[in-house]
PDB file of C-alpha atoms in Angstrom:
ATOM      1  CA  MET R 921      88.836 -32.526-100.227  1.00  0.00           C
ATOM      2  CA  THR R 922      85.709 -34.584-100.786  1.00  0.00           C
ATOM      3  CA  ASP R 923      82.025 -33.787-100.440  1.00  0.00           C
ATOM      4  CA  LYS R 924      79.445 -35.710 -98.392  1.00  0.00           C
ATOM      5  CA  ASN R 925      79.038 -38.227-101.253  1.00  0.00           C
ATOM      6  CA  GLY R 926      82.762 -38.958-101.409  1.00  0.00           C
ATOM      7  CA  ASN R 927      83.239 -36.988-104.641  1.00  0.00           C
ATOM      8  CA  GLN R 928      86.144 -34.645-105.219  1.00  0.00           C
ATOM      9  CA  SER R 929      84.958 -31.143-104.356  1.00  0.00           C
ATOM     10  CA  ASP R 930      85.012 -28.443-107.001  1.00  0.00           C
ATOM     11  CA  THR R 931      85.925 -25.083-105.519  1.00  0.00           C
ATOM     12  CA  GLN R 932      84.653 -23.139-108.540  1.00  0.00           C
ATOM     13  CA  VAL R 933      81.235 -24.804-108.364  1.00  0.00           C
ATOM     14  CA  GLU R 934      81.127 -24.165-104.619  1.00  0.00           C
ATOM     15  CA  THR R 935      82.053 -20.518-105.232  1.00  0.00           C
ATOM     16  CA  VAL R 936      79.089 -20.193-107.616  1.00  0.00           C
ATOM     17  CA  ARG R 937      76.767 -21.843-105.088  1.00  0.00           C
ATOM     18  CA  SER R 938      77.963 -19.437-102.407  1.00  0.00           C
ATOM     19  CA  ALA R 939      77.367 -16.439-104.672  1.00  0.00           C
ATOM     20  CA  LEU R 940      73.795 -17.617-105.261  1.00  0.00           C
ATOM     21  CA  ALA R 941      73.053 -18.124-101.557  1.00  0.00           C
ATOM     22  CA  GLU R 942      71.580 -14.629-101.360  1.00  0.00           C
ATOM     23  CA  TYR R 943      69.119 -15.575-104.107  1.00  0.00           C
ATOM     24  CA  THR R 944      68.097 -18.662-102.162  1.00  0.00           C
ATOM     25  CA  ASP R 945      67.585 -16.569 -99.033  1.00  0.00           C
ATOM     26  CA  SER R 946      65.208 -14.192-100.819  1.00  0.00           C
ATOM     27  CA  HIS R 947      63.514 -16.920-102.929  1.00  0.00           C
ATOM     28  CA  PRO R 948      63.027 -19.896-100.585  1.00  0.00           C
ATOM     29  CA  ASP R 949      60.867 -21.768-103.123  1.00  0.00           C
ATOM     30  CA  ALA R 950      63.623 -21.691-105.750  1.00  0.00           C
ATOM     31  CA  GLN R 951      65.626 -24.781-106.616  1.00  0.00           C
ATOM     32  CA  ILE R 952      69.203 -23.984-107.643  1.00  0.00           C
ATOM     33  CA  ASP R 953      71.440 -26.523-109.352  1.00  0.00           C
ATOM     34  CA  VAL R 954      75.071 -25.806-110.226  1.00  0.00           C
ATOM     35  CA  ARG R 955      76.976 -28.429-112.210  1.00  0.00           C
ATOM     36  CA  ARG R 956      80.340 -28.816-113.824  1.00  0.00           C
ATOM     37  CA  GLN R 957      79.890 -29.752-117.499  1.00  0.00           C
ATOM     38  CA  ASN R 958      83.606 -30.054-118.296  1.00  0.00           C
ATOM     39  CA  PRO R 959      86.864 -28.514-117.055  1.00  0.00           C
ATOM     40  CA  VAL R 960      85.953 -25.085-118.448  1.00  0.00           C
ATOM     41  CA  SER R 961      82.154 -25.029-118.166  1.00  0.00           C
ATOM     42  CA  ILE R 962      79.758 -24.569-115.260  1.00  0.00           C
ATOM     43  CA  ARG R 963      76.010 -24.737-115.793  1.00  0.00           C
ATOM     44  CA  ILE R 964      73.410 -23.114-113.557  1.00  0.00           C
ATOM     45  CA  ARG R 965      69.704 -23.876-113.415  1.00  0.00           C
ATOM     46  CA  ILE R 966      67.247 -21.987-111.256  1.00  0.00           C
ATOM     47  CA  ILE R 967      63.700 -23.281-111.120  1.00  0.00           C
ATOM     48  CA  ASP R 968      61.646 -20.624-109.403  1.00  0.00           C
ATOM     49  CA  PRO R 969      57.866 -20.208-109.264  1.00  0.00           C
ATOM     50  CA  SER R 970      58.367 -16.450-108.880  1.00  0.00           C
ATOM     51  CA  PHE R 971      59.504 -16.313-112.538  1.00  0.00           C
ATOM     52  CA  ALA R 972      55.893 -16.924-113.601  1.00  0.00           C
ATOM     53  CA  GLY R 973      54.577 -14.001-115.613  1.00  0.00           C
ATOM     54  CA  MET R 974      58.065 -12.570-116.166  1.00  0.00           C
ATOM     55  CA  THR R 975      59.817 -12.406-119.524  1.00  0.00           C
ATOM     56  CA  ARG R 976      63.038 -14.363-119.781  1.00  0.00           C
ATOM     57  CA  VAL R 977      64.962 -11.094-119.940  1.00  0.00           C
ATOM     58  CA  ASP R 978      63.320  -9.808-116.744  1.00  0.00           C
ATOM     59  CA  ARG R 979      64.387 -12.943-114.868  1.00  0.00           C
ATOM     60  CA  GLU R 980      68.092 -12.321-115.414  1.00  0.00           C
ATOM     61  CA  PRO R 981      69.133  -9.093-113.612  1.00  0.00           C
ATOM     62  CA  PRO R 982      68.884 -10.304-109.997  1.00  0.00           C
ATOM     63  CA  VAL R 983      70.867 -13.430-110.840  1.00  0.00           C
ATOM     64  CA  TRP R 984      73.539 -11.676-112.940  1.00  0.00           C
ATOM     65  CA  LYS R 985      73.983  -9.147-110.140  1.00  0.00           C
ATOM     66  CA  LEU R 986      75.099 -11.998-107.885  1.00  0.00           C
ATOM     67  CA  LEU R 987      77.161 -13.794-110.521  1.00  0.00           C
ATOM     68  CA  GLN R 988      79.100 -10.629-111.324  1.00  0.00           C
ATOM     69  CA  THR R 989      80.584 -10.805-107.811  1.00  0.00           C
ATOM     70  CA  LEU R 990      82.392 -14.014-108.770  1.00  0.00           C
ATOM     71  CA  PRO R 991      86.141 -14.003-109.354  1.00  0.00           C
ATOM     72  CA  GLU R 992      86.859 -13.527-113.051  1.00  0.00           C
ATOM     73  CA  ASP R 993      88.195 -17.051-113.572  1.00  0.00           C
ATOM     74  CA  VAL R 994      85.021 -18.543-112.082  1.00  0.00           C
ATOM     75  CA  PHE R 995      82.654 -16.149-113.876  1.00  0.00           C
ATOM     76  CA  ALA R 996      84.300 -17.076-117.193  1.00  0.00           C
ATOM     77  CA  CYS R 997      83.337 -20.725-116.628  1.00  0.00           C
ATOM     78  CA  VAL R 998      79.583 -20.006-116.439  1.00  0.00           C
ATOM     79  CA  THR R 999      78.347 -21.147-119.838  1.00  0.00           C
ATOM     80  CA  MET R1000      74.676 -21.834-119.136  1.00  0.00           C
ATOM     81  CA  LEU R1001      72.198 -19.922-117.046  1.00  0.00           C
ATOM     82  CA  LEU R1002      68.765 -21.498-117.202  1.00  0.00           C
ATOM     83  CA  LEU R1003      65.993 -19.585-115.419  1.00  0.00           C
ATOM     84  CA  ILE R1004      62.661 -21.391-115.610  1.00  0.00           C
ATOM     85  CA  THR R1005      59.404 -21.889-113.747  1.00  0.00           C
ATOM     86  CA  PRO R1006      58.339 -25.333-112.512  1.00  0.00           C
ATOM     87  CA  SER R1007      55.709 -25.489-115.273  1.00  0.00           C
ATOM     88  CA  GLU R1008      58.389 -24.873-117.938  1.00  0.00           C
ATOM     89  CA  VAL R1009      60.550 -27.793-116.797  1.00  0.00           C
ATOM     90  CA  PRO R1010      58.850 -30.527-118.893  1.00  0.00           C
ATOM     91  CA  THR R1011      58.979 -28.575-122.172  1.00  0.00           C
ATOM     92  CA  SER R1012      62.325 -26.794-121.906  1.00  0.00           C
ATOM     93  CA  PHE R1013      64.935 -28.204-124.308  1.00  0.00           C
ATOM     94  CA  ALA R1014      67.647 -26.457-122.309  1.00  0.00           C
ATOM     95  CA  ASN R1015      66.377 -28.207-119.175  1.00  0.00           C
ATOM     96  CA  MET R1016      66.550 -31.545-120.959  1.00  0.00           C
ATOM     97  CA  GLU R1017      70.166 -30.774-121.876  1.00  0.00           C
ATOM     98  CA  PHE R1018      70.863 -29.775-118.274  1.00  0.00           C
ATOM     99  CA  ASP R1019      69.448 -33.069-116.949  1.00  0.00           C
ATOM    100  CA  ASP R1020      70.939 -35.278-119.656  1.00  0.00           C
ATOM    101  CA  PRO R1021      73.854 -33.389-121.221  1.00  0.00           C
ATOM    102  CA  VAL R1022      75.529 -34.331-124.436  1.00  0.00           C
ATOM    103  CA  PRO R1023      78.924 -35.671-123.343  1.00  0.00           C
ATOM    104  CA  SER R1024      81.682 -33.091-123.517  1.00  0.00           C
ATOM    105  CA  ARG R1025      84.740 -33.770-125.653  1.00  0.00           C
ATOM    106  CA  LEU R1026      86.948 -31.939-123.150  1.00  0.00           C
TER     107      LEU R1026
END
């Protein structure tokens, strides 16, 4: 199966996106990116203005609640969860790694 860009679809990545759909519904200004880093690693980035004023720890529970519904084999592949505000994007080293990852050896 291929996606709209002609790329091979990734059912695990699509499963993560589906699990996060509820977050998108309740946070329409959020931008969610889910990417495969390598065969055993999925990275998630949520850029959400509603994170402003929240500690990094306080940002996590609503997202983890949704991710914990994933099948175990998919959940085990989530290796990065980046929760940032739009103003944090330019200075976040983790965001830089998300946008321009170090090539995986796998």
